PDB file of C-alpha atoms and ligand atoms in Angstrom:
ATOM      1  CA  MET B   1       0.000   0.000   0.000  1.00 66.00           C
ATOM      2  CA  LYS B   2       1.463   3.345  -1.041  1.00 75.00           C
ATOM      3  CA  PHE B   3       0.333   6.923  -1.030  1.00 81.00           C
ATOM      4  CA  LEU B   4       1.479   9.227  -3.783  1.00 86.00           C
ATOM      5  CA  CYS B   5       1.418  12.999  -3.857  1.00 90.00           C
ATOM      6  CA  VAL B   6      -0.331  13.674  -7.155  1.00 88.00           C
ATOM      7  CA  GLU B   7       1.119  17.141  -7.489  1.00 89.00           C
ATOM      8  CA  CYS B   8       4.738  16.116  -6.965  1.00 93.00           C
ATOM      9  CA  ASP B   9       4.467  12.532  -8.264  1.00 90.00           C
ATOM     10  CA  GLN B  10       6.332  11.521  -5.127  1.00 87.00           C
ATOM     11  CA  GLN B  11       5.775   8.605  -2.813  1.00 88.00           C
ATOM     12  CA  MET B  12       4.623   9.928   0.516  1.00 87.00           C
ATOM     13  CA  ALA B  13       6.628   8.909   3.534  1.00 86.00           C
ATOM     14  CA  PHE B  14       5.051   7.251   6.534  1.00 80.00           C
ATOM     15  CA  ALA B  15       4.725   9.850   9.269  1.00 80.00           C
ATOM     16  CA  GLU B  16       2.871   8.312  12.197  1.00 77.00           C
ATOM     17  CA  ARG B  17       0.476   5.609  13.172  1.00 74.00           C
ATOM     18  CA  ALA B  18      -2.041   5.499  15.953  1.00 72.00           C
ATOM     19  CA  LEU B  19      -3.869   2.464  17.257  1.00 68.00           C
ATOM     20  CA  PRO B  20      -6.579   3.988  19.458  1.00 66.00           C
ATOM     21  CA  GLY B  21      -7.443   0.559  20.882  1.00 70.00           C
ATOM     22  CA  ASP B  22     -10.957   0.289  19.496  1.00 72.00           C
ATOM     23  CA  GLY B  23      -9.811  -1.628  16.448  1.00 71.00           C
ATOM     24  CA  THR B  24      -9.462   1.403  14.234  1.00 73.00           C
ATOM     25  CA  LEU B  25      -6.188   2.420  12.697  1.00 73.00           C
ATOM     26  CA  ALA B  26      -5.019   5.896  11.836  1.00 77.00           C
ATOM     27  CA  ALA B  27      -1.870   6.567   9.862  1.00 80.00           C
ATOM     28  CA  THR B  28      -0.509   9.717   8.325  1.00 82.00           C
ATOM     29  CA  PHE B  29       1.799  10.085   5.360  1.00 86.00           C
ATOM     30  CA  LYS B  30       3.760  13.176   4.360  1.00 89.00           C
ATOM     31  CA  CYS B  31       5.029  14.254   0.955  1.00 92.00           C
ATOM     32  CA  PRO B  32       8.787  14.844   1.272  1.00 91.00           C
ATOM     33  CA  THR B  33       8.664  17.496  -1.451  1.00 92.00           C
ATOM     34  CA  CYS B  34       5.741  19.793  -0.665  1.00 95.00           C
ATOM     35  CA  GLY B  35       4.977  18.697   2.894  1.00 91.00           C
ATOM     36  CA  ARG B  36       1.349  17.816   2.204  1.00 89.00           C
ATOM     37  CA  VAL B  37      -0.023  15.326   4.706  1.00 87.00           C
ATOM     38  CA  VAL B  38      -2.705  12.722   4.128  1.00 83.00           C
ATOM     39  CA  ALA B  39      -4.300  10.540   6.769  1.00 81.00           C
ATOM     40  CA  MET B  40      -5.689   7.062   6.404  1.00 79.00           C
ATOM     41  CA  LEU B  41      -8.412   5.828   8.703  1.00 76.00           C
ATOM     42  CA  THR B  42      -9.682   2.286   8.729  1.00 74.00           C
ATOM     43  CA  ASN B  43     -12.615   0.802  10.596  1.00 75.00           C
ATOM     44  CA  PRO B  44     -12.087  -2.372  12.696  1.00 72.00           C
ATOM     45  CA  MET B  45     -13.021  -4.669   9.824  1.00 69.00           C
ATOM     46  CA  GLU B  46     -10.618  -2.980   7.434  1.00 71.00           C
ATOM     47  CA  THR B  47      -7.882  -3.043  10.063  1.00 66.00           C
ATOM     48  CA  GLN B  48      -8.343  -6.798  10.340  1.00 67.00           C
ATOM     49  CA  LEU B  49      -8.282  -7.196   6.589  1.00 66.00           C
ATOM     50  CA  VAL B  50      -5.058  -5.241   6.311  1.00 63.00           C
ATOM     51  CA  ALA B  51      -3.568  -7.253   9.168  1.00 63.00           C
ATOM     52  CA  SER B  52      -4.634 -10.569   7.668  1.00 62.00           C
ATOM     53  CA  LEU B  53      -2.982  -9.655   4.386  1.00 60.00           C
ATOM     54  CA  GLY B  54       0.269  -9.246   6.263  1.00 57.00           C
ATOM     55  CA  VAL B  55       0.545  -5.590   5.340  1.00 57.00           C
ATOM     56  CA  GLU B  56       2.523  -3.569   7.803  1.00 56.00           C
ATOM     57  CA  ILE B  57       2.123   0.152   7.856  1.00 55.00           C
ATOM     58  CA  GLY B  58       5.222   1.875   9.090  1.00 56.00           C
ATOM     59  CA  GLY B  59       7.697   0.418  11.512  1.00 51.00           C
ATOM     60  CA  ARG B  60       8.990  -2.121   9.035  1.00 49.00           C
ATOM     61  CA  THR B  61      12.629  -2.924   9.569  1.00 44.00           C
ATOM     62  CA  VAL B  62      13.273  -5.081   6.506  1.00 46.00           C
ATOM     63  CA  PRO B  63      12.455  -4.202   2.888  1.00 49.00           C
ATOM     64  CA  ALA B  64       9.145  -5.594   1.707  1.00 49.00           C
ATOM     65  CA  GLU B  65       9.246  -8.487  -0.708  1.00 49.00           C
ATOM     66  CA  PRO B  66       7.112  -7.652  -3.736  1.00 50.00           C
ATOM     67  CA  PHE B  67       5.211 -10.908  -3.728  1.00 48.00           C
ATOM     68  CA  GLU B  68       4.949 -11.390  -0.002  1.00 48.00           C
ATOM     69  CA  MET B  69       1.184 -10.928  -0.109  1.00 48.00           C
ATOM     70  CA  VAL B  70       0.830 -13.536  -2.836  1.00 48.00           C
ATOM     71  CA  ARG B  71       2.859 -16.005  -0.855  1.00 47.00           C
ATOM     72  CA  THR B  72       0.935 -15.322   2.331  1.00 48.00           C
ATOM     73  CA  PHE B  73      -2.259 -16.013   0.426  1.00 47.00           C
ATOM     74  CA  VAL B  74      -0.919 -19.210  -1.104  1.00 49.00           C
ATOM     75  CA  THR B  75       0.403 -20.695   2.125  1.00 46.00           C
ATOM     76  CA  ASP B  76      -2.161 -19.271   4.509  1.00 43.00           C
ATOM     77  CA  GLY B  77      -3.662 -21.788   6.901  1.00 46.00           C
ATOM     78  CA  ARG B  78      -1.903 -24.777   5.453  1.00 46.00           C
ATOM     79  CA  PRO B  79       0.947 -26.082   7.561  1.00 49.00           C
ATOM     80  CA  ASP B  80       4.124 -26.830   5.658  1.00 47.00           C
ATOM     81  CA  GLY B  81       5.701 -30.236   5.600  1.00 44.00           C
ATOM     82  CA  GLN B  82       2.567 -32.258   4.926  1.00 50.00           C
ATOM     83  CA  THR B  83       4.095 -33.651   1.772  1.00 55.00           C
ATOM     84  CA  ALA B  84       7.644 -33.991   0.548  1.00 70.00           C
ATOM     85  CA  THR B  85       9.278 -31.060  -1.180  1.00 83.00           C
ATOM     86  CA  PRO B  86       8.599 -31.440  -4.906  1.00 90.00           C
ATOM     87  CA  SER B  87      11.512 -32.018  -7.253  1.00 93.00           C
ATOM     88  CA  TRP B  88      12.223 -29.953 -10.379  1.00 94.00           C
ATOM     89  CA  SER B  89      12.461 -31.498 -13.838  1.00 94.00           C
ATOM     90  CA  VAL B  90      15.493 -30.541 -15.929  1.00 94.00           C
ATOM     91  CA  ASP B  91      13.303 -28.388 -18.199  1.00 93.00           C
ATOM     92  CA  ALA B  92      11.765 -26.634 -15.222  1.00 93.00           C
ATOM     93  CA  GLN B  93      15.213 -25.997 -13.703  1.00 93.00           C
ATOM     94  CA  GLU B  94      16.384 -24.455 -16.961  1.00 92.00           C
ATOM     95  CA  ARG B  95      13.352 -22.235 -17.033  1.00 90.00           C
ATOM     96  CA  LEU B  96      13.851 -21.219 -13.420  1.00 87.00           C
ATOM     97  CA  ALA B  97      17.449 -20.320 -14.239  1.00 90.00           C
ATOM     98  CA  ARG B  98      16.162 -17.652 -16.633  1.00 86.00           C
ATOM     99  CA  VAL B  99      14.245 -15.900 -13.843  1.00 82.00           C
ATOM    100  CA  PRO B 100      16.196 -12.844 -12.625  1.00 80.00           C
ATOM    101  CA  SER B 101      18.335 -13.920  -9.688  1.00 79.00           C
ATOM    102  CA  PHE B 102      16.922 -11.373  -7.256  1.00 77.00           C
ATOM    103  CA  VAL B 103      13.465 -12.938  -7.407  1.00 80.00           C
ATOM    104  CA  ARG B 104      14.422 -16.531  -8.249  1.00 82.00           C
ATOM    105  CA  GLY B 105      14.253 -17.825  -4.686  1.00 84.00           C
ATOM    106  CA  MET B 106      10.853 -16.305  -4.178  1.00 82.00           C
ATOM    107  CA  VAL B 107       9.495 -17.566  -7.491  1.00 84.00           C
ATOM    108  CA  LYS B 108      10.841 -21.023  -6.747  1.00 87.00           C
ATOM    109  CA  ARG B 109       9.112 -21.045  -3.388  1.00 87.00           C
ATOM    110  CA  ILE B 110       5.796 -19.941  -4.905  1.00 87.00           C
ATOM    111  CA  TYR B 111       5.882 -22.803  -7.414  1.00 90.00           C
ATOM    112  CA  ALA B 112       7.050 -25.259  -4.764  1.00 90.00           C
ATOM    113  CA  ASP B 113       4.220 -24.255  -2.422  1.00 89.00           C
ATOM    114  CA  TYR B 114       1.745 -24.544  -5.278  1.00 90.00           C
ATOM    115  CA  ALA B 115       2.937 -28.047  -6.143  1.00 92.00           C
ATOM    116  CA  LYS B 116       3.060 -29.160  -2.512  1.00 90.00           C
ATOM    117  CA  GLU B 117      -0.511 -28.101  -1.880  1.00 89.00           C
ATOM    118  CA  ARG B 118      -1.680 -30.149  -4.811  1.00 91.00           C
ATOM    119  CA  GLY B 119       0.423 -33.194  -4.059  1.00 91.00           C
ATOM    120  CA  ILE B 120       2.520 -32.657  -7.184  1.00 91.00           C
ATOM    121  CA  THR B 121       5.863 -34.423  -6.784  1.00 92.00           C
ATOM    122  CA  GLU B 122       7.675 -33.059  -9.825  1.00 93.00           C
ATOM    123  CA  ILE B 123       7.519 -29.507 -11.142  1.00 94.00           C
ATOM    124  CA  THR B 124       7.615 -29.320 -14.932  1.00 95.00           C
ATOM    125  CA  PRO B 125       7.249 -26.335 -17.291  1.00 93.00           C
ATOM    126  CA  ALA B 126       3.592 -27.368 -17.773  1.00 93.00           C
ATOM    127  CA  ILE B 127       3.003 -27.200 -14.010  1.00 92.00           C
ATOM    128  CA  MET B 128       4.704 -23.790 -13.955  1.00 90.00           C
ATOM    129  CA  ASP B 129       2.337 -22.580 -16.704  1.00 89.00           C
ATOM    130  CA  THR B 130      -0.719 -23.807 -14.824  1.00 90.00           C
ATOM    131  CA  ALA B 131       0.463 -22.323 -11.539  1.00 88.00           C
ATOM    132  CA  ARG B 132       1.237 -19.019 -13.208  1.00 85.00           C
ATOM    133  CA  ALA B 133      -2.216 -18.770 -14.730  1.00 85.00           C
ATOM    134  CA  GLU B 134      -3.980 -19.859 -11.548  1.00 85.00           C
ATOM    135  CA  LEU B 135      -2.011 -17.577  -9.253  1.00 81.00           C
ATOM    136  CA  GLY B 136      -2.040 -14.623 -11.627  1.00 77.00           C
ATOM    137  CA  LEU B 137       1.742 -14.515 -11.879  1.00 70.00           C
ATOM    138  CA  GLU B 138       2.018 -13.810 -15.589  1.00 64.00           C
ATOM    139  CA  GLY B 139       5.495 -12.704 -16.477  1.00 56.00           C
ATOM    140  CA  MET B 140       7.259 -14.781 -13.833  1.00 50.00           C
TER     141      MET B 140
HETATM  142 ZN1   ZN G 201       3.890  16.881  -2.796  1.00 75.95          ZN
END
C-alpha cells in the first residue's frame, strides 16, 4: 500500500500511526517534497483485513518483498511439511534459471508451495504454466 502525492508525483513517507485501541487504525503520510499530509483511517473490519494480508504500515525494519502478499495467500492456513518437497524437472530448472536472480528464490518457493498443496511431486514447465495462470503470476 502506497500513497502518492499527485502534485509532486512523489511517494509519501510514513509519518505516524495510531492504534486507538478500538480496532481502528489511523496513519498519516507526508510528501517529502511539498509537505502535504494525508491521513488514512480504517474501521475495525478494514484493520483486520489489512492485518490478515500481512501488510505492515510503518515500523517495518526489513524491505518488503514484492510478492509477499501472494505467498501469504498461497500458504495461509496450510501447515508446511505435509508432503515432501517437490523435485524440479530438468526443463523446469532451466526455465527457473532464466528468472532474474533477485526474485528466483521467491518464485521457486511460490511454485514449490503450489505443487506441494496439490500433491505434485515433480515440477515441470507445464506445471509452472498452470500455476502461473492460476495464481495470476504472468510474467514470472
Ligand atoms: Zn507533494
